[in-house]
Amino acid sequence: MKSSEYYDIAKQKIPGGVSSPVRAIQPYPFYTARGKGPQITTVDGAELIDCCCAYGPLILGHAPPAIKEAITNQLSDGWLYGTPAPSEITLAEQVIGDHPSIDMVRFVSSGSEATMAALRLARGFTGRTDIIKIEGGFHGAHDAVLVQAGSGCTTLGQPDSAGVPADLVKHTRQIPYNDVEALTTLLEKDAQSIAALIMEPVLGNIGPILPDPGYLEEVRKVTNEHDVLLIFDEVITGYRLGIGGAQQYFGIKPDLTTLGKILGGGLPIGAFGGRKDIMSMIAPAGPVYQAGTFSGNPLSLTAGMATLNYIHEHPGMYAELEKKTARIEDVCIGKGGSFVRIGSMFKYYFRDRPPRNYREAKEADTSAFRIFWEKMLKAGIFLPPSQFETNFVSIAHSDREIEAISQAYKACI
Ligand SMILES: *Cc1c(COP(=O)(O)O)cnc(C)c1O
């Protein structure tokens, strides 16, 4: 069967025909038969170089042999116990070792779960009700953070979701990214009711949008001054911008961190961790409840551990990834739009200057992007189907693929 035929059936059985909104490419999305290395093969027989990388997790490419072997070995011992197992200690020690800000960590099954738990924890620890999020920041699909989220929400032009009580969302304050003054003003007025600021250190779901020099340092300083917890949502940037994520890249110590995506080696995972005095509030050690049937399942932990092992054994890979991504950037210079890149996260914006916040990102010419995106697909390059989703390069992208991507950019912009 062809992709169009699958989609016709899917639309009858699954809302919008997809399991997550951004995948609903019109008139129909391609259906994937298999992924290997840097490449996806569609059921229609097309071979595409993948710059979506499942929206971030696949930093080693599709089905890397080291991860496959670890998963296969675990399978023979079972894949869900409902009891503690040694693998959670191993991965916890690794995550703690990689992040000086993390004294203790708990594993969950998705990034959304991680941010949901981190926010409850921040409220439980401080006894305060409100949270601050950054406009255009995305922290998963739960009520408290579905307020001007980036990603699928932005593309669909519905920043709020139906079904989210206004009464609840009024406790979520919004400020623009790269605006210390907005944060300071809000905290000077209302800090006593604010538990935490949750933010992606680099906005990844409307971009990337990069922090101005000194911005994150100021954010850390001002939140400290007002005893407001700083939560870095590193679900994308964790193990992407380096072994210690964005906090290492920029030298900032948040109070809590959320992780996901790369941490699971392609299997579902999330984690939240941070200061011991805060994390000790989590049940059963403390009064903040958090639980999950699949939390810390041995299969995700094993795939994650194998990924982190690989990364630690190949510390040069981040410089390598950066070099590859920079080569794509080179061909895009002087094309009229703006190329934003940090490490192996990148995006070509159809806007003359790189956006500094959500409002500026929204000025990008999305119709031009759409035409460009289709041309790229015809040229054999799969980019995330939104002007506002970050593109990624994996270590499986060899010089050959990087050259093909670069040539396609040159021809299609
Ligand atoms: C993807 C993402 C999430 C949500 O993670 P899921 O595993 O999809 O629930 C949260 N925060 C950020 C920054 C993300 O990029």
GROMACS .gro file of C-alpha atoms and ligand atoms in nm:
model
  428
    1MET     CA    1   0.000   0.000   0.000
    2LYS     CA    2   0.106   0.357  -0.064
    3SER     CA    3   0.139   0.635   0.197
    4SER     CA    4  -0.170   0.815   0.062
    5GLU     CA    5  -0.374   0.497   0.102
    6TYR     CA    6  -0.249   0.437   0.456
    7TYR     CA    7  -0.337   0.796   0.544
    8ASP     CA    8  -0.692   0.764   0.407
    9ILE     CA    9  -0.750   0.470   0.641
   10ALA     CA   10  -0.564   0.630   0.933
   11LYS     CA   11  -0.782   0.941   0.919
   12GLN     CA   12  -1.086   0.721   0.986
   13LYS     CA   13  -0.931   0.542   1.282
   14ILE     CA   14  -0.694   0.791   1.447
   15PRO     CA   15  -0.780   1.160   1.499
   16GLY     CA   16  -0.613   1.353   1.219
   17GLY     CA   17  -0.461   1.025   1.108
   18VAL     CA   18  -0.157   1.066   1.334
   19SER     CA   19  -0.033   0.993   1.685
   20SER     CA   20   0.117   1.343   1.728
   21PRO     CA   21  -0.006   1.660   1.546
   22VAL     CA   22   0.316   1.778   1.378
   23ARG     CA   23   0.326   1.457   1.173
   24ALA     CA   24   0.004   1.538   0.984
   25ILE     CA   25   0.174   1.669   0.671
   26GLN     CA   26  -0.075   1.769   0.400
   27PRO     CA   27  -0.203   1.636   0.166
   28TYR     CA   28  -0.066   1.322   0.332
   29PRO     CA   29   0.245   1.228   0.530
   30PHE     CA   30   0.484   0.963   0.403
   31TYR     CA   31   0.474   0.637   0.594
   32THR     CA   32   0.809   0.497   0.702
   33ALA     CA   33   0.898   0.135   0.634
   34ARG     CA   34   1.239   0.141   0.804
   35GLY     CA   35   1.519   0.361   0.931
   36LYS     CA   36   1.888   0.289   0.909
   37GLY     CA   37   2.177   0.521   0.990
   38PRO     CA   38   2.106   0.866   0.845
   39GLN     CA   39   1.821   0.743   0.629
   40ILE     CA   40   1.452   0.667   0.626
   41THR     CA   41   1.293   0.442   0.363
   42THR     CA   42   0.927   0.515   0.296
   43VAL     CA   43   0.663   0.257   0.209
   44ASP     CA   44   0.657   0.424  -0.135
   45GLY     CA   45   1.019   0.324  -0.185
   46ALA     CA   46   1.175   0.671  -0.143
   47GLU     CA   47   1.507   0.691   0.041
   48LEU     CA   48   1.531   1.011   0.242
   49ILE     CA   49   1.818   1.164   0.437
   50ASP     CA   50   1.669   1.235   0.778
   51CYS     CA   51   1.730   1.575   0.937
   52CYS     CA   52   1.437   1.533   1.175
   53CYS     CA   53   1.596   1.253   1.377
   54ALA     CA   54   1.259   1.183   1.544
   55TYR     CA   55   1.261   1.546   1.668
   56GLY     CA   56   1.587   1.505   1.855
   57PRO     CA   57   1.646   1.166   2.017
   58LEU     CA   58   1.839   0.996   1.735
   59ILE     CA   59   2.183   1.155   1.783
   60LEU     CA   60   2.344   0.825   1.679
   61GLY     CA   61   2.115   0.788   1.377
   62HIS     CA   62   1.856   0.516   1.314
   63ALA     CA   63   1.907   0.168   1.461
   64PRO     CA   64   2.273   0.210   1.561
   65PRO     CA   65   2.432  -0.137   1.614
   66ALA     CA   66   2.558  -0.063   1.968
   67ILE     CA   67   2.208   0.027   2.089
   68LYS     CA   68   2.046  -0.258   1.902
   69GLU     CA   69   2.282  -0.503   2.069
   70ALA     CA   70   2.211  -0.361   2.416
   71ILE     CA   71   1.835  -0.379   2.359
   72THR     CA   72   1.858  -0.734   2.221
   73ASN     CA   73   2.060  -0.851   2.521
   74GLN     CA   74   1.811  -0.697   2.763
   75LEU     CA   75   1.517  -0.858   2.584
   76SER     CA   76   1.629  -1.206   2.685
   77ASP     CA   77   1.609  -1.100   3.051
   78GLY     CA   78   1.260  -0.950   3.016
   79TRP     CA   79   1.158  -0.588   2.959
   80LEU     CA   80   0.938  -0.483   3.249
   81TYR     CA   81   0.970  -0.586   3.614
   82GLY     CA   82   0.772  -0.345   3.829
   83THR     CA   83   1.054  -0.372   4.084
   84PRO     CA   84   1.381  -0.189   4.127
   85ALA     CA   85   1.661  -0.315   3.903
   86PRO     CA   86   2.036  -0.242   3.899
   87SER     CA   87   2.014  -0.059   3.565
   88GLU     CA   88   1.840   0.243   3.720
   89ILE     CA   89   2.129   0.299   3.960
   90THR     CA   90   2.381   0.278   3.677
   91LEU     CA   91   2.197   0.533   3.464
   92ALA     CA   92   2.127   0.759   3.764
   93GLU     CA   93   2.498   0.766   3.852
   94GLN     CA   94   2.583   0.847   3.491
   95VAL     CA   95   2.331   1.133   3.466
   96ILE     CA   96   2.444   1.274   3.801
   97GLY     CA   97   2.808   1.246   3.695
   98ASP     CA   98   2.736   1.431   3.373
   99HIS     CA   99   2.547   1.720   3.540
  100PRO     CA  100   2.706   1.898   3.837
  101SER     CA  101   2.364   2.055   3.913
  102ILE     CA  102   2.201   1.713   3.960
  103ASP     CA  103   2.242   1.541   4.299
  104MET     CA  104   1.946   1.307   4.258
  105VAL     CA  105   1.735   1.202   3.963
  106ARG     CA  106   1.412   1.015   3.896
  107PHE     CA  107   1.323   0.841   3.570
  108VAL     CA  108   0.984   0.868   3.401
  109SER     CA  109   0.861   0.770   3.056
  110SER     CA  110   0.848   1.097   2.859
  111GLY     CA  111   0.967   1.454   2.862
  112SER     CA  112   0.611   1.572   2.930
  113GLU     CA  113   0.597   1.362   3.243
  114ALA     CA  114   0.933   1.499   3.354
  115THR     CA  115   0.827   1.866   3.327
  116MET     CA  116   0.490   1.792   3.488
  117ALA     CA  117   0.664   1.633   3.787
  118ALA     CA  118   0.933   1.902   3.808
  119LEU     CA  119   0.668   2.175   3.823
  120ARG     CA  120   0.469   1.995   4.092
  121LEU     CA  121   0.791   1.945   4.284
  122ALA     CA  122   0.881   2.314   4.255
  123ARG     CA  123   0.536   2.408   4.386
  124GLY     CA  124   0.558   2.152   4.667
  125PHE     CA  125   0.904   2.265   4.770
  126THR     CA  126   0.836   2.639   4.769
  127GLY     CA  127   0.471   2.630   4.875
  128ARG     CA  128   0.396   2.878   4.596
  129THR     CA  129   0.131   2.840   4.326
  130ASP     CA  130   0.243   3.016   4.010
  131ILE     CA  131   0.504   2.932   3.750
  132ILE     CA  132   0.668   3.132   3.476
  133LYS     CA  133   0.727   3.000   3.129
  134ILE     CA  134   0.885   3.158   2.826
  135GLU     CA  135   0.664   3.249   2.527
  136GLY     CA  136   0.727   2.992   2.256
  137GLY     CA  137   0.886   2.749   2.501
  138PHE     CA  138   0.754   2.394   2.479
  139HIS     CA  139   0.752   2.159   2.775
  140GLY     CA  140   0.523   1.882   2.660
  141ALA     CA  141   0.149   1.845   2.624
  142HIS     CA  142   0.012   1.889   2.976
  143ASP     CA  143  -0.224   2.159   3.098
  144ALA     CA  144   0.004   2.394   3.290
  145VAL     CA  145   0.240   2.450   2.998
  146LEU     CA  146  -0.002   2.447   2.702
  147VAL     CA  147   0.005   2.822   2.686
  148GLN     CA  148   0.159   2.975   2.377
  149ALA     CA  149   0.367   2.663   2.335
  150GLY     CA  150   0.585   2.637   2.027
  151SER     CA  151   0.599   2.347   1.785
  152GLY     CA  152   0.274   2.191   1.658
  153CYS     CA  153   0.064   2.445   1.846
  154THR     CA  154   0.226   2.737   1.668
  155THR     CA  155   0.201   2.579   1.329
  156LEU     CA  156  -0.168   2.513   1.383
  157GLY     CA  157  -0.217   2.871   1.502
  158GLN     CA  158  -0.381   2.773   1.830
  159PRO     CA  159  -0.152   2.867   2.114
  160ASP     CA  160  -0.399   2.754   2.379
  161SER     CA  161  -0.568   2.416   2.379
  162ALA     CA  162  -0.939   2.359   2.427
  163GLY     CA  163  -1.000   2.164   2.745
  164VAL     CA  164  -0.743   2.350   2.951
  165PRO     CA  165  -0.924   2.539   3.230
  166ALA     CA  166  -0.855   2.913   3.227
  167ASP     CA  167  -0.854   2.890   3.606
  168LEU     CA  168  -0.552   2.665   3.591
  169VAL     CA  169  -0.360   2.846   3.321
  170LYS     CA  170  -0.386   3.175   3.506
  171HIS     CA  171  -0.114   3.034   3.731
  172THR     CA  172   0.120   3.013   3.432
  173ARG     CA  173   0.282   3.352   3.373
  174GLN     CA  174   0.443   3.424   3.039
  175ILE     CA  175   0.744   3.634   2.956
  176PRO     CA  176   0.936   3.678   2.630
  177TYR     CA  177   1.271   3.506   2.579
  178ASN     CA  178   1.587   3.720   2.591
  179ASP     CA  179   1.408   3.980   2.803
  180VAL     CA  180   1.565   4.012   3.149
  181GLU     CA  181   1.363   4.323   3.221
  182ALA     CA  182   1.031   4.141   3.181
  183LEU     CA  183   1.152   3.874   3.424
  184THR     CA  184   1.283   4.126   3.676
  185THR     CA  185   0.964   4.331   3.666
  186LEU     CA  186   0.749   4.022   3.718
  187LEU     CA  187   0.961   3.893   4.005
  188GLU     CA  188   0.983   4.230   4.180
  189LYS     CA  189   0.605   4.246   4.178
  190ASP     CA  190   0.502   3.884   4.241
  191ALA     CA  191   0.795   3.662   4.344
  192GLN     CA  192   0.622   3.556   4.666
  193SER     CA  193   0.362   3.366   4.460
  194ILE     CA  194   0.604   3.220   4.203
  195ALA     CA  195   0.754   2.873   4.251
  196ALA     CA  196   0.970   2.843   3.943
  197LEU     CA  197   1.074   2.963   3.604
  198ILE     CA  198   1.076   2.675   3.356
  199MET     CA  199   1.265   2.735   3.034
  200GLU     CA  200   1.446   2.570   2.749
  201PRO     CA  201   1.791   2.731   2.775
  202VAL     CA  202   1.796   2.734   2.394
  203LEU     CA  203   1.442   2.750   2.254
  204GLY     CA  204   1.421   2.430   2.052
  205ASN     CA  205   1.055   2.404   1.963
  206ILE     CA  206   1.021   2.738   1.789
  207GLY     CA  207   1.371   2.741   1.657
  208PRO     CA  208   1.642   2.713   1.768
  209ILE     CA  209   1.642   3.060   1.914
  210LEU     CA  210   1.969   3.133   2.091
  211PRO     CA  211   2.017   3.320   2.417
  212ASP     CA  212   2.172   3.667   2.390
  213PRO     CA  213   2.518   3.679   2.546
  214GLY     CA  214   2.471   3.709   2.924
  215TYR     CA  215   2.096   3.642   2.918
  216LEU     CA  216   2.104   3.304   3.094
  217GLU     CA  217   2.351   3.436   3.353
  218GLU     CA  218   2.111   3.720   3.432
  219VAL     CA  219   1.818   3.479   3.453
  220ARG     CA  220   2.012   3.270   3.704
  221LYS     CA  221   2.105   3.577   3.908
  222VAL     CA  222   1.755   3.726   3.920
  223THR     CA  223   1.581   3.396   4.005
  224ASN     CA  224   1.836   3.338   4.285
  225GLU     CA  225   1.773   3.685   4.425
  226HIS     CA  226   1.401   3.612   4.450
  227ASP     CA  227   1.428   3.249   4.567
  228VAL     CA  228   1.246   3.135   4.257
  229LEU     CA  229   1.360   2.793   4.132
  230LEU     CA  230   1.514   2.776   3.788
  231ILE     CA  231   1.415   2.467   3.590
  232PHE     CA  232   1.612   2.403   3.275
  233ASP     CA  233   1.409   2.190   3.037
  234GLU     CA  234   1.692   2.011   2.859
  235VAL     CA  235   1.477   1.747   2.693
  236ILE     CA  236   1.625   1.857   2.358
  237THR     CA  237   1.956   2.015   2.462
  238GLY     CA  238   2.056   1.742   2.711
  239TYR     CA  239   2.335   1.531   2.555
  240ARG     CA  240   2.279   1.733   2.234
  241LEU     CA  241   2.490   2.042   2.304
  242GLY     CA  242   2.749   1.827   2.479
  243ILE     CA  243   2.767   1.566   2.755
  244GLY     CA  244   2.651   1.820   3.013
  245GLY     CA  245   2.387   1.979   2.789
  246ALA     CA  246   2.314   2.352   2.769
  247GLN     CA  247   2.397   2.404   3.137
  248GLN     CA  248   2.752   2.295   3.069
  249TYR     CA  249   2.767   2.479   2.736
  250PHE     CA  250   2.669   2.809   2.900
  251GLY     CA  251   2.806   2.739   3.249
  252ILE     CA  252   2.478   2.785   3.436
  253LYS     CA  253   2.360   2.580   3.735
  254PRO     CA  254   1.981   2.538   3.739
  255ASP     CA  255   1.800   2.408   4.048
  256LEU     CA  256   1.617   2.138   3.856
  257THR     CA  257   1.670   1.984   3.514
  258THR     CA  258   1.442   1.780   3.292
  259LEU     CA  259   1.581   1.536   3.037
  260GLY     CA  260   1.437   1.300   2.776
  261LYS     CA  261   1.483   1.235   2.403
  262ILE     CA  262   1.854   1.136   2.362
  263LEU     CA  263   1.858   0.994   2.717
  264GLY     CA  264   1.639   0.701   2.605
  265GLY     CA  265   1.849   0.599   2.306
  266GLY     CA  266   1.532   0.603   2.092
  267LEU     CA  267   1.304   0.440   2.348
  268PRO     CA  268   1.055   0.637   2.560
  269ILE     CA  269   1.211   0.808   2.860
  270GLY     CA  270   1.213   1.122   3.069
  271ALA     CA  271   1.400   1.224   3.381
  272PHE     CA  272   1.400   1.506   3.628
  273GLY     CA  273   1.670   1.580   3.878
  274GLY     CA  274   1.851   1.849   4.069
  275ARG     CA  275   1.935   1.972   4.417
  276LYS     CA  276   1.915   1.707   4.687
  277ASP     CA  277   1.707   1.920   4.924
  278ILE     CA  278   1.445   1.966   4.650
  279MET     CA  279   1.450   1.611   4.512
  280SER     CA  280   1.412   1.470   4.865
  281MET     CA  281   1.058   1.607   4.862
  282ILE     CA  282   0.952   1.339   4.611
  283ALA     CA  283   0.745   1.043   4.740
  284PRO     CA  284   0.818   0.817   4.915
  285ALA     CA  285   1.106   1.026   5.055
  286GLY     CA  286   0.876   1.329   5.082
  287PRO     CA  287   0.522   1.460   5.032
  288VAL     CA  288   0.523   1.540   4.656
  289TYR     CA  289   0.360   1.249   4.475
  290GLN     CA  290   0.497   1.109   4.151
  291ALA     CA  291   0.470   0.756   4.011
  292GLY     CA  292   0.460   0.550   3.689
  293THR     CA  293   0.410   0.190   3.578
  294PHE     CA  294   0.675   0.215   3.308
  295SER     CA  295   0.911   0.448   3.499
  296GLY     CA  296   1.265   0.318   3.494
  297ASN     CA  297   1.176   0.024   3.271
  298PRO     CA  298   1.488  -0.179   3.197
  299LEU     CA  299   1.458  -0.156   2.819
  300SER     CA  300   1.459   0.225   2.801
  301LEU     CA  301   1.731   0.245   3.065
  302THR     CA  302   1.948  -0.004   2.879
  303ALA     CA  303   1.909   0.177   2.548
  304GLY     CA  304   1.983   0.504   2.726
  305MET     CA  305   2.288   0.369   2.904
  306ALA     CA  306   2.425   0.224   2.580
  307THR     CA  307   2.381   0.566   2.418
  308LEU     CA  308   2.560   0.747   2.700
  309ASN     CA  309   2.837   0.488   2.696
  310TYR     CA  310   2.884   0.547   2.327
  311ILE     CA  311   2.891   0.923   2.378
  312HIS     CA  312   3.149   0.895   2.658
  313GLU     CA  313   3.364   0.667   2.445
  314HIS     CA  314   3.351   0.918   2.156
  315PRO     CA  315   3.386   1.261   2.321
  316GLY     CA  316   3.505   1.408   1.990
  317MET     CA  317   3.164   1.351   1.835
  318TYR     CA  318   3.026   1.690   1.943
  319ALA     CA  319   3.301   1.881   1.762
  320GLU     CA  320   3.244   1.655   1.464
  321LEU     CA  321   2.868   1.721   1.466
  322GLU     CA  322   2.929   2.092   1.493
  323LYS     CA  323   3.163   2.085   1.193
  324LYS     CA  324   2.910   1.898   0.983
  325THR     CA  325   2.631   2.138   1.072
  326ALA     CA  326   2.854   2.437   0.999
  327ARG     CA  327   2.909   2.303   0.647
  328ILE     CA  328   2.536   2.322   0.583
  329GLU     CA  329   2.536   2.674   0.724
  330ASP     CA  330   2.812   2.779   0.482
  331VAL     CA  331   2.600   2.724   0.171
  332CYS     CA  332   2.306   2.917   0.317
  333ILE     CA  333   2.491   3.240   0.378
  334GLY     CA  334   2.376   3.526   0.158
  335LYS     CA  335   2.045   3.359   0.069
  336GLY     CA  336   1.827   3.628   0.222
  337GLY     CA  337   1.691   3.436   0.518
  338SER     CA  338   1.877   3.356   0.835
  339PHE     CA  339   2.051   3.037   0.939
  340VAL     CA  340   2.049   2.974   1.313
  341ARG     CA  341   2.276   2.709   1.453
  342ILE     CA  342   2.410   2.587   1.783
  343GLY     CA  343   2.604   2.262   1.786
  344SER     CA  344   2.403   2.019   1.575
  345MET     CA  345   2.071   2.204   1.616
  346PHE     CA  346   1.988   2.428   1.322
  347LYS     CA  347   1.717   2.601   1.123
  348TYR     CA  348   1.688   2.816   0.815
  349TYR     CA  349   1.437   3.090   0.894
  350PHE     CA  350   1.256   3.271   0.617
  351ARG     CA  351   1.318   3.599   0.796
  352ASP     CA  352   1.602   3.840   0.727
  353ARG     CA  353   1.742   3.836   1.081
  354PRO     CA  354   1.761   3.551   1.336
  355PRO     CA  355   1.462   3.577   1.570
  356ARG     CA  356   1.533   3.661   1.935
  357ASN     CA  357   1.195   3.554   2.070
  358TYR     CA  358   0.859   3.398   1.988
  359ARG     CA  359   0.709   3.713   1.839
  360GLU     CA  360   0.999   3.759   1.598
  361ALA     CA  361   0.998   3.390   1.503
  362LYS     CA  362   0.633   3.422   1.408
  363GLU     CA  363   0.727   3.685   1.148
  364ALA     CA  364   0.898   3.416   0.940
  365ASP     CA  365   0.742   3.352   0.600
  366THR     CA  366   0.576   3.014   0.657
  367SER     CA  367   0.442   2.989   0.300
  368ALA     CA  368   0.796   3.025   0.166
  369PHE     CA  369   0.906   2.761   0.416
  370ARG     CA  370   0.635   2.525   0.298
  371ILE     CA  371   0.743   2.553  -0.069
  372PHE     CA  372   1.106   2.508   0.035
  373TRP     CA  373   1.019   2.206   0.251
  374GLU     CA  374   0.847   2.029  -0.039
  375LYS     CA  375   1.141   2.097  -0.271
  376MET     CA  376   1.377   1.951  -0.011
  377LEU     CA  377   1.162   1.639   0.020
  378LYS     CA  378   1.168   1.597  -0.360
  379ALA     CA  379   1.546   1.634  -0.341
  380GLY     CA  380   1.553   1.345  -0.092
  381ILE     CA  381   1.594   1.542   0.232
  382PHE     CA  382   1.341   1.504   0.513
  383LEU     CA  383   1.325   1.815   0.732
  384PRO     CA  384   1.080   1.856   1.019
  385PRO     CA  385   0.765   1.982   0.843
  386SER     CA  386   0.746   2.314   1.026
  387GLN     CA  387   0.932   2.644   1.012
  388PHE     CA  388   0.935   2.620   1.389
  389GLU     CA  389   1.089   2.278   1.451
  390THR     CA  390   1.461   2.239   1.496
  391ASN     CA  391   1.660   2.031   1.246
  392PHE     CA  392   1.926   1.791   1.368
  393VAL     CA  393   2.238   1.619   1.241
  394SER     CA  394   2.338   1.278   1.378
  395ILE     CA  395   2.676   1.107   1.381
  396ALA     CA  396   2.537   0.869   1.118
  397HIS     CA  397   2.532   1.158   0.868
  398SER     CA  398   2.859   1.101   0.680
  399ASP     CA  399   3.032   1.355   0.458
  400ARG     CA  400   2.829   1.217   0.168
  401GLU     CA  401   2.497   1.299   0.336
  402ILE     CA  402   2.617   1.638   0.458
  403GLU     CA  403   2.720   1.723   0.102
  404ALA     CA  404   2.379   1.610  -0.029
  405ILE     CA  405   2.198   1.817   0.234
  406SER     CA  406   2.412   2.123   0.159
  407GLN     CA  407   2.356   2.097  -0.216
  408ALA     CA  408   1.983   2.059  -0.162
  409TYR     CA  409   1.973   2.371   0.058
  410LYS     CA  410   2.166   2.562  -0.208
  411ALA     CA  411   1.922   2.456  -0.479
  412CYS     CA  412   1.594   2.479  -0.286
  413ILE     CA  413   1.605   2.800  -0.081
  414LIG     C1  414   1.003   1.703   2.327
  414LIG     C2  415   1.005   1.796   2.441
  414LIG     C3  416   0.927   1.776   2.556
  414LIG     C4  417   0.826   1.665   2.564
  414LIG     O1  418   0.886   1.539   2.563
  414LIG     P1  419   0.796   1.412   2.524
  414LIG     O2  420   0.887   1.297   2.544
  414LIG     O3  421   0.753   1.434   2.383
  414LIG     O4  422   0.681   1.412   2.617
  414LIG     C5  423   0.944   1.860   2.663
  414LIG     N1  424   1.030   1.963   2.658
  414LIG     C6  425   1.106   1.985   2.550
  414LIG     C7  426   1.203   2.100   2.551
  414LIG     C8  427   1.095   1.905   2.437
  414LIG     O5  428   1.166   1.933   2.328
   0.00000   0.00000   0.00000
